[in-house]
Amino acid sequence: MTNRPGATSRTRNGTLPLGILMLAVTVAACGTPIPALDPAPAAPPAQPVSAVPKVARPLDASKYVADPCASLTAAQQEAFNVTSSRVNSDGRGSGCIWKLGDGSTSTGVSYLTSVDTGLGNLYALNDIGWWDRGYFEPTEVGGYPAVFVDLTDLRAQGDCGVAVALSDRLFFDVSMRTAKGNDVCVGAGNVAEAILHTITERA
């Protein structure tokens, strides 16, 4: 389950929280690209000063790295009211963007294959103040280490990002964009948990 200060749980009896504020949520996806430490804007520590949570049960997400739009099953896409999807990959990794409902809300997933230090990269950036004008809030999604993170804090305007560790070397990032006034981070966390469920069950 995704935990965040001020967020309420959407799970019950182990059921996946697939109905995420869908009344007003329509995500357009994107999120600010997360930089790799090499090269970095300043000389970062060789290892993050902060303790980086270890992944106790690493997952193999290679099939979803190769086909990121399969990260949400057909049933999950129906539950989220996905109306279109497109691959959004580049040299940093692979990704997919889904539009929800009338298209005013979108969400997306990115597998950052160019970053081989997993969440440790985000923690190291935090140690040098990279997220100081945004947010960096460690959490957990489905029992896996995660971080709500972005360079700019636009959560009140309906934009939120969360990174979830799949192993100590790989994480995926979910971004969601919707109308202001919704708890967009609950929505992003629920999409992340659904993706994690897909990888866990179908790896």
Short mmCIF file of C-alpha atoms in Angstrom, two decimals:
data_model
loop_
_atom_site.label_atom_id
_atom_site.label_comp_id
_atom_site.label_asym_id
_atom_site.label_seq_id
_atom_site.Cartn_x
_atom_site.Cartn_y
_atom_site.Cartn_z
CA MET A 1 0.00 0.00 0.00
CA THR A 2 1.21 3.52 -0.72
CA ASN A 3 1.69 5.66 2.33
CA ARG A 4 2.04 9.43 2.18
CA PRO A 5 1.41 12.12 4.78
CA GLY A 6 -2.19 13.20 4.34
CA ALA A 7 -3.06 10.39 1.91
CA THR A 8 -5.75 7.90 2.69
CA SER A 9 -5.58 4.19 2.00
CA ARG A 10 -7.47 2.88 -1.00
CA THR A 11 -6.89 -0.80 -0.32
CA ARG A 12 -9.20 -3.19 1.48
CA ASN A 13 -8.80 -6.91 2.13
CA GLY A 14 -5.81 -6.98 -0.21
CA THR A 15 -7.83 -5.71 -3.15
CA LEU A 16 -5.94 -3.55 -5.64
CA PRO A 17 -6.93 0.13 -5.46
CA LEU A 18 -7.83 0.45 -9.12
CA GLY A 19 -10.47 3.14 -8.86
CA ILE A 20 -8.28 6.18 -8.29
CA LEU A 21 -10.26 9.36 -7.91
CA MET A 22 -11.43 8.64 -11.43
CA LEU A 23 -14.27 11.14 -11.25
CA ALA A 24 -12.01 14.09 -11.83
CA VAL A 25 -8.70 12.51 -12.63
CA THR A 26 -7.51 12.66 -16.20
CA VAL A 27 -3.80 12.46 -16.42
CA ALA A 28 -1.52 13.70 -19.10
CA ALA A 29 1.79 12.28 -18.30
CA CYS A 30 5.10 13.35 -18.06
CA GLY A 31 6.92 14.45 -15.01
CA THR A 32 10.30 16.10 -14.96
CA PRO A 33 13.07 13.79 -16.18
CA ILE A 34 15.15 12.45 -13.31
CA PRO A 35 18.84 13.10 -13.93
CA ALA A 36 21.50 10.46 -13.49
CA LEU A 37 24.35 11.36 -11.19
CA ASP A 38 26.92 10.97 -13.94
CA PRO A 39 27.45 13.72 -14.91
CA ALA A 40 26.15 15.65 -11.91
CA PRO A 41 25.70 19.39 -11.31
CA ALA A 42 28.18 19.21 -8.45
CA ALA A 43 30.57 16.61 -7.07
CA PRO A 44 28.21 14.18 -5.32
CA PRO A 45 29.29 11.71 -2.65
CA ALA A 46 30.42 8.34 -3.98
CA GLN A 47 27.64 6.81 -1.92
CA PRO A 48 24.47 8.50 -0.67
CA VAL A 49 24.86 9.85 2.85
CA SER A 50 21.29 8.84 3.58
CA ALA A 51 20.48 5.19 4.15
CA VAL A 52 18.94 3.78 0.97
CA PRO A 53 16.32 1.08 1.62
CA LYS A 54 17.30 -2.30 0.20
CA VAL A 55 14.93 -4.35 -1.94
CA ALA A 56 14.35 -7.64 -0.16
CA ARG A 57 12.57 -9.34 -3.10
CA PRO A 58 14.00 -8.06 -6.40
CA LEU A 59 11.74 -8.32 -9.44
CA ASP A 60 12.62 -9.01 -13.07
CA ALA A 61 10.88 -6.35 -15.15
CA SER A 62 12.71 -7.00 -18.43
CA LYS A 63 9.51 -7.85 -20.36
CA TYR A 64 7.96 -4.53 -19.27
CA VAL A 65 11.11 -2.57 -20.05
CA ALA A 66 10.76 -4.03 -23.56
CA ASP A 67 6.99 -3.40 -23.69
CA PRO A 68 6.21 -0.61 -21.19
CA CYS A 69 2.57 -0.19 -22.22
CA ALA A 70 1.94 -3.75 -21.00
CA SER A 71 2.73 -2.56 -17.46
CA LEU A 72 -1.00 -2.09 -16.93
CA THR A 73 -3.11 -5.12 -17.86
CA ALA A 74 -6.24 -4.77 -19.96
CA ALA A 75 -8.35 -5.11 -16.82
CA GLN A 76 -6.34 -2.44 -15.02
CA GLN A 77 -6.59 -0.09 -17.98
CA GLU A 78 -10.34 -0.55 -18.02
CA ALA A 79 -10.51 0.17 -14.28
CA PHE A 80 -8.46 3.35 -14.75
CA ASN A 81 -10.60 4.32 -17.76
CA VAL A 82 -7.62 4.37 -20.13
CA THR A 83 -8.70 5.65 -23.55
CA SER A 84 -5.35 5.67 -25.36
CA SER A 85 -1.71 4.75 -24.87
CA ARG A 86 1.59 5.35 -26.60
CA VAL A 87 5.18 4.29 -26.09
CA ASN A 88 7.43 7.09 -24.80
CA SER A 89 10.99 5.72 -24.86
CA ASP A 90 14.38 7.33 -25.36
CA GLY A 91 18.04 6.73 -24.57
CA ARG A 92 17.41 7.04 -20.84
CA GLY A 93 14.93 4.19 -20.71
CA SER A 94 11.52 3.03 -21.88
CA GLY A 95 8.12 4.37 -21.01
CA CYS A 96 4.43 4.56 -21.79
CA ILE A 97 1.84 7.33 -21.51
CA TRP A 98 -1.84 6.59 -20.94
CA LYS A 99 -4.65 9.09 -21.34
CA LEU A 100 -7.63 8.61 -19.06
CA GLY A 101 -11.25 9.47 -19.65
CA ASP A 102 -11.66 12.54 -21.84
CA GLY A 103 -7.87 13.02 -22.00
CA SER A 104 -7.61 15.84 -19.47
CA THR A 105 -5.84 13.42 -17.12
CA SER A 106 -2.83 11.34 -18.04
CA THR A 107 -0.40 9.05 -16.32
CA GLY A 108 2.83 7.46 -17.44
CA VAL A 109 5.51 4.97 -16.46
CA SER A 110 9.23 5.12 -17.16
CA TYR A 111 11.86 2.45 -16.51
CA LEU A 112 15.11 4.31 -15.95
CA THR A 113 17.52 1.74 -17.41
CA SER A 114 20.26 4.36 -17.82
CA VAL A 115 20.47 4.69 -14.02
CA ASP A 116 22.08 1.54 -12.59
CA THR A 117 22.13 2.60 -8.95
CA GLY A 118 18.37 2.42 -8.45
CA LEU A 119 16.85 4.63 -5.78
CA GLY A 120 20.40 5.25 -4.53
CA ASN A 121 20.70 7.76 -7.39
CA LEU A 122 17.72 9.74 -6.09
CA TYR A 123 18.99 9.62 -2.51
CA ALA A 124 22.44 10.82 -3.60
CA LEU A 125 20.85 13.70 -5.49
CA ASN A 126 18.87 14.52 -2.36
CA ASP A 127 22.09 14.62 -0.36
CA ILE A 128 23.41 17.41 -2.60
CA GLY A 129 20.15 19.39 -2.48
CA TRP A 130 18.90 18.52 -5.96
CA TRP A 131 15.25 18.33 -4.85
CA ASP A 132 15.31 21.36 -2.53
CA ARG A 133 12.85 23.34 -4.66
CA GLY A 134 10.62 20.33 -5.18
CA TYR A 135 9.95 17.38 -2.89
CA PHE A 136 11.58 14.16 -1.79
CA GLU A 137 9.36 12.00 0.44
CA PRO A 138 10.39 8.37 1.05
CA THR A 139 7.45 5.99 1.21
CA GLU A 140 6.52 2.42 0.30
CA VAL A 141 4.42 0.95 -2.49
CA GLY A 142 3.25 -2.64 -2.21
CA GLY A 143 6.04 -3.46 0.23
CA TYR A 144 8.75 -1.98 -2.03
CA PRO A 145 10.83 1.13 -1.27
CA ALA A 146 9.59 4.22 -3.06
CA VAL A 147 9.94 8.02 -3.11
CA PHE A 148 7.51 10.76 -4.03
CA VAL A 149 9.90 13.07 -5.88
CA ASP A 150 10.17 15.88 -8.43
CA LEU A 151 12.27 18.96 -9.08
CA THR A 152 9.29 21.30 -8.73
CA ASP A 153 6.38 20.91 -6.33
CA LEU A 154 3.26 21.11 -8.49
CA ARG A 155 1.16 18.72 -6.43
CA ALA A 156 -1.38 21.40 -5.58
CA GLN A 157 -1.77 22.03 -9.32
CA GLY A 158 -2.42 18.33 -10.02
CA ASP A 159 1.02 16.95 -10.89
CA CYS A 160 2.81 14.23 -8.89
CA GLY A 161 5.61 11.71 -9.40
CA VAL A 162 6.64 8.58 -7.51
CA ALA A 163 9.63 6.28 -8.06
CA VAL A 164 9.41 2.62 -6.99
CA ALA A 165 12.40 0.29 -6.58
CA LEU A 166 12.24 -3.08 -8.33
CA SER A 167 15.76 -4.00 -7.28
CA ASP A 168 18.77 -2.18 -5.85
CA ARG A 169 19.71 -1.28 -9.46
CA LEU A 170 16.39 -0.48 -11.14
CA PHE A 171 13.30 1.56 -10.38
CA PHE A 172 10.29 2.74 -12.34
CA ASP A 173 8.79 6.20 -12.17
CA VAL A 174 5.08 6.99 -12.39
CA SER A 175 3.87 10.51 -13.10
CA MET A 176 0.30 11.72 -13.09
CA ARG A 177 -1.24 14.99 -14.21
CA THR A 178 -4.83 15.95 -13.53
CA ALA A 179 -7.04 18.87 -12.50
CA LYS A 180 -5.99 20.81 -9.42
CA GLY A 181 -7.92 19.98 -6.28
CA ASN A 182 -7.53 16.20 -6.58
CA ASP A 183 -5.08 14.27 -4.42
CA VAL A 184 -2.97 13.42 -7.44
CA CYS A 185 -0.31 11.62 -5.38
CA VAL A 186 -2.89 9.06 -4.26
CA GLY A 187 -3.68 8.52 -7.94
CA ALA A 188 0.01 8.19 -8.91
CA GLY A 189 0.59 5.79 -6.01
CA ASN A 190 -2.35 3.64 -7.05
CA VAL A 191 -1.11 3.41 -10.63
CA ALA A 192 2.35 2.51 -9.31
CA GLU A 193 0.86 -0.20 -7.11
CA ALA A 194 -1.11 -1.62 -10.05
CA ILE A 195 2.07 -1.74 -12.16
CA LEU A 196 3.95 -3.41 -9.32
CA HIS A 197 1.15 -5.98 -9.05
CA THR A 198 1.43 -6.70 -12.79
CA ILE A 199 5.19 -7.22 -12.57
CA THR A 200 4.90 -9.37 -9.45
CA GLU A 201 2.16 -11.61 -10.82
CA ARG A 202 3.39 -11.89 -14.41
CA ALA A 203 7.16 -11.69 -14.18
#
